[in-house]
GROMACS .gro file of C-alpha atoms in nm:
model
  171
    1PRO     CA    1   8.240  -8.271   4.514
    2ALA     CA    2   8.486  -8.062   4.322
    3GLU     CA    3   8.853  -8.098   4.398
    4GLY     CA    4   8.953  -7.861   4.677
    5ALA     CA    5   8.591  -7.806   4.788
    6ASP     CA    6   8.673  -7.930   5.137
    7ALA     CA    7   8.958  -7.681   5.165
    8CYS     CA    8   8.727  -7.394   5.068
    9ALA     CA    9   8.465  -7.505   5.321
   10ASP     CA   10   8.708  -7.434   5.605
   11ASP     CA   11   8.854  -7.111   5.466
   12PRO     CA   12   8.719  -6.818   5.674
   13LEU     CA   13   8.739  -6.581   5.378
   14GLN     CA   14   8.539  -6.813   5.153
   15ILE     CA   15   8.279  -6.867   5.425
   16PHE     CA   16   8.248  -6.490   5.471
   17LEU     CA   17   8.220  -6.426   5.095
   18ARG     CA   18   7.951  -6.692   5.066
   19GLN     CA   19   7.758  -6.527   5.352
   20VAL     CA   20   7.782  -6.186   5.179
   21GLU     CA   21   7.660  -6.339   4.854
   22VAL     CA   22   7.362  -6.498   5.030
   23ALA     CA   23   7.280  -6.166   5.199
   24LEU     CA   24   7.294  -5.986   4.863
   25LEU     CA   25   7.074  -6.237   4.683
   26SER     CA   26   6.827  -6.296   4.964
   27THR     CA   27   6.469  -6.193   4.902
   28GLU     CA   28   6.412  -6.141   5.274
   29PHE     CA   29   6.626  -5.869   5.425
   30SER     CA   30   6.551  -5.964   5.783
   31ASN     CA   31   6.869  -6.170   5.789
   32SER     CA   32   7.144  -6.020   5.998
   33LEU     CA   33   7.447  -5.903   5.809
   34PRO     CA   34   7.749  -6.129   5.811
   35SER     CA   35   8.035  -6.030   6.035
   36LEU     CA   36   8.396  -6.023   5.933
   37PRO     CA   37   8.589  -6.316   6.085
   38HIS     CA   38   8.904  -6.229   6.278
   39ASP     CA   39   9.117  -6.472   6.082
   40VAL     CA   40   9.062  -6.324   5.735
   41PRO     CA   41   9.397  -6.256   5.562
   42ALA     CA   42   9.522  -5.902   5.629
   43GLY     CA   43   9.528  -5.819   5.257
   44CYS     CA   44   9.152  -5.880   5.239
   45VAL     CA   45   9.029  -5.692   5.543
   46ALA     CA   46   8.979  -5.350   5.380
   47GLU     CA   47   8.792  -5.494   5.083
   48CYS     CA   48   8.576  -5.714   5.307
   49GLU     CA   49   8.488  -5.415   5.526
   50THR     CA   50   8.391  -5.221   5.213
   51LEU     CA   51   8.165  -5.508   5.104
   52LEU     CA   52   7.987  -5.494   5.438
   53ARG     CA   53   7.942  -5.114   5.418
   54LEU     CA   54   7.789  -5.140   5.070
   55LEU     CA   55   7.560  -5.435   5.138
   56ASP     CA   56   7.254  -5.242   5.263
   57SER     CA   57   7.285  -4.975   4.994
   58ALA     CA   58   7.294  -5.239   4.721
   59ARG     CA   59   6.996  -5.431   4.858
   60SER     CA   60   6.788  -5.114   4.886
   61GLY     CA   61   6.878  -4.991   4.537
   62ASP     CA   62   7.071  -4.687   4.659
   63LEU     CA   63   7.290  -4.681   4.352
   64ALA     CA   64   7.422  -4.333   4.424
   65SER     CA   65   7.565  -4.448   4.759
   66VAL     CA   66   7.714  -4.760   4.604
   67LEU     CA   67   7.884  -4.559   4.329
   68GLU     CA   68   8.017  -4.305   4.580
   69SER     CA   69   8.248  -4.571   4.720
   70PRO     CA   70   8.605  -4.497   4.609
   71TRP     CA   71   8.643  -4.873   4.565
   72LEU     CA   72   8.385  -4.867   4.282
   73SER     CA   73   8.484  -4.534   4.125
   74SER     CA   74   8.568  -4.697   3.793
   75PHE     CA   75   8.203  -4.802   3.757
   76LYS     CA   76   8.079  -4.455   3.840
   77SER     CA   77   8.297  -4.299   3.573
   78LYS     CA   78   8.163  -4.543   3.309
   79LEU     CA   79   7.800  -4.494   3.409
   80SER     CA   80   7.806  -4.115   3.438
   81GLY     CA   81   7.638  -3.954   3.146
   82ALA     CA   82   7.496  -4.286   3.027
   83SER     CA   83   7.143  -4.146   3.049
   84GLN     CA   84   7.227  -3.932   2.744
   85MET     CA   85   7.247  -4.246   2.532
   86ASN     CA   86   7.152  -4.267   2.168
   87ASP     CA   87   7.115  -4.566   1.935
   88GLY     CA   88   7.486  -4.640   1.905
   89THR     CA   89   7.595  -4.595   2.265
   90LEU     CA   90   7.447  -4.906   2.428
   91PRO     CA   91   7.691  -5.154   2.265
   92ARG     CA   92   7.979  -4.919   2.352
   93LEU     CA   93   7.859  -4.890   2.712
   94GLN     CA   94   7.831  -5.269   2.736
   95THR     CA   95   8.186  -5.311   2.607
   96GLU     CA   96   8.319  -5.046   2.847
   97LEU     CA   97   8.143  -5.208   3.144
   98ILE     CA   98   8.284  -5.550   3.055
   99GLU     CA   99   8.633  -5.401   3.038
  100THR     CA  100   8.575  -5.218   3.368
  101CYS     CA  101   8.469  -5.547   3.532
  102LYS     CA  102   8.780  -5.720   3.400
  103SER     CA  103   9.021  -5.450   3.514
  104PHE     CA  104   8.846  -5.420   3.852
  105SER     CA  105   8.880  -5.796   3.905
  106GLN     CA  106   9.241  -5.808   3.788
  107ALA     CA  107   9.340  -5.526   4.023
  108ALA     CA  108   9.245  -5.733   4.329
  109PRO     CA  109   9.514  -5.827   4.577
  110ALA     CA  110   9.606  -6.193   4.525
  111SER     CA  111   9.434  -6.303   4.845
  112ALA     CA  112   9.116  -6.102   4.775
  113ALA     CA  113   9.007  -6.203   4.425
  114GLY     CA  114   8.665  -6.316   4.549
  115THR     CA  115   8.587  -5.978   4.699
  116ARG     CA  116   8.606  -5.812   4.357
  117GLY     CA  117   8.346  -6.049   4.213
  118LEU     CA  118   8.111  -5.950   4.493
  119GLY     CA  119   8.191  -5.583   4.430
  120ILE     CA  120   8.068  -5.628   4.073
  121LEU     CA  121   7.762  -5.810   4.205
  122ILE     CA  122   7.691  -5.516   4.438
  123VAL     CA  123   7.691  -5.273   4.144
  124ALA     CA  124   7.467  -5.509   3.946
  125ILE     CA  125   7.217  -5.557   4.228
  126ALA     CA  126   7.201  -5.186   4.312
  127SER     CA  127   7.150  -5.110   3.942
  128LEU     CA  128   6.873  -5.367   3.910
  129GLN     CA  129   6.701  -5.243   4.226
  130MET     CA  130   6.722  -4.885   4.099
  131TYR     CA  131   6.584  -4.987   3.759
  132LEU     CA  132   6.293  -5.174   3.916
  133ARG     CA  133   6.214  -4.883   4.145
  134ALA     CA  134   6.232  -4.624   3.866
  135ASN     CA  135   6.030  -4.823   3.615
  136PHE     CA  136   5.802  -5.066   3.796
  137THR     CA  137   5.762  -5.074   4.171
  138GLY     CA  138   5.808  -4.713   4.281
  139PRO     CA  139   5.815  -4.501   4.474
  140PRO     CA  140   5.907  -4.266   4.191
  141VAL     CA  141   6.270  -4.169   4.174
  142GLU     CA  142   6.316  -3.798   4.227
  143ALA     CA  143   6.430  -3.595   3.927
  144GLY     CA  144   6.724  -3.466   4.133
  145ASP     CA  145   6.841  -3.815   4.227
  146GLU     CA  146   7.204  -3.840   4.116
  147ALA     CA  147   7.172  -4.206   4.022
  148VAL     CA  148   6.890  -4.134   3.777
  149LEU     CA  149   7.083  -3.849   3.620
  150SER     CA  150   7.397  -4.055   3.575
  151CYS     CA  151   7.262  -4.395   3.473
  152PRO     CA  152   7.053  -4.531   3.188
  153PHE     CA  153   6.781  -4.671   3.415
  154GLY     CA  154   6.533  -4.391   3.385
  155SER     CA  155   6.531  -4.030   3.283
  156PRO     CA  156   6.460  -3.724   3.497
  157ASP     CA  157   6.144  -3.675   3.291
  158ALA     CA  158   6.028  -4.030   3.355
  159ALA     CA  159   6.124  -4.001   3.721
  160ALA     CA  160   5.893  -3.702   3.760
  161ASP     CA  161   5.592  -3.916   3.663
  162ALA     CA  162   5.395  -4.025   3.966
  163THR     CA  163   5.312  -4.372   3.832
  164PRO     CA  164   5.588  -4.628   3.782
  165LEU     CA  165   5.571  -4.805   3.445
  166GLY     CA  166   5.489  -5.138   3.606
  167VAL     CA  167   5.169  -4.997   3.758
  168ALA     CA  168   5.060  -4.861   3.419
  169PHE     CA  169   5.142  -5.201   3.265
  170GLN     CA  170   4.925  -5.383   3.517
  171GLU     CA  171   4.623  -5.160   3.452
   0.00000   0.00000   0.00000
């Protein structure tokens, strides 16, 4: 085992963060949501509570709700207008998102660095779920859906189509 692994195994914050990560990455959503332990450091409580509030939205692909969180506002500002991309904007968007991830992580309180990594994972999972819904699994994303209008995962025109791309691909 890695050095310090035993210390992490008994740390209530690390146990909680591991439980949140498992809940995010689980393919079966019947699992109950983790609960916040009482002995989490005070500087982490607000961020841990935010993680719990965003968990269901991320797993269901409700990107608009995830990006409405003030905690993740820096991601919303980078993703807004990204659906109007042209050939040269994808590398720029990638660079901006990497920088946003770095600054989001670096802004974490010293005792809550792990929560920021899971915040980034929440944005990633909600984005992937939204992309899959818009382009493969359905149901179709509504043209008025804010997440479709602000993110490069589908266009309002494509969202109006009744058949997700994955269904057409399978035919």
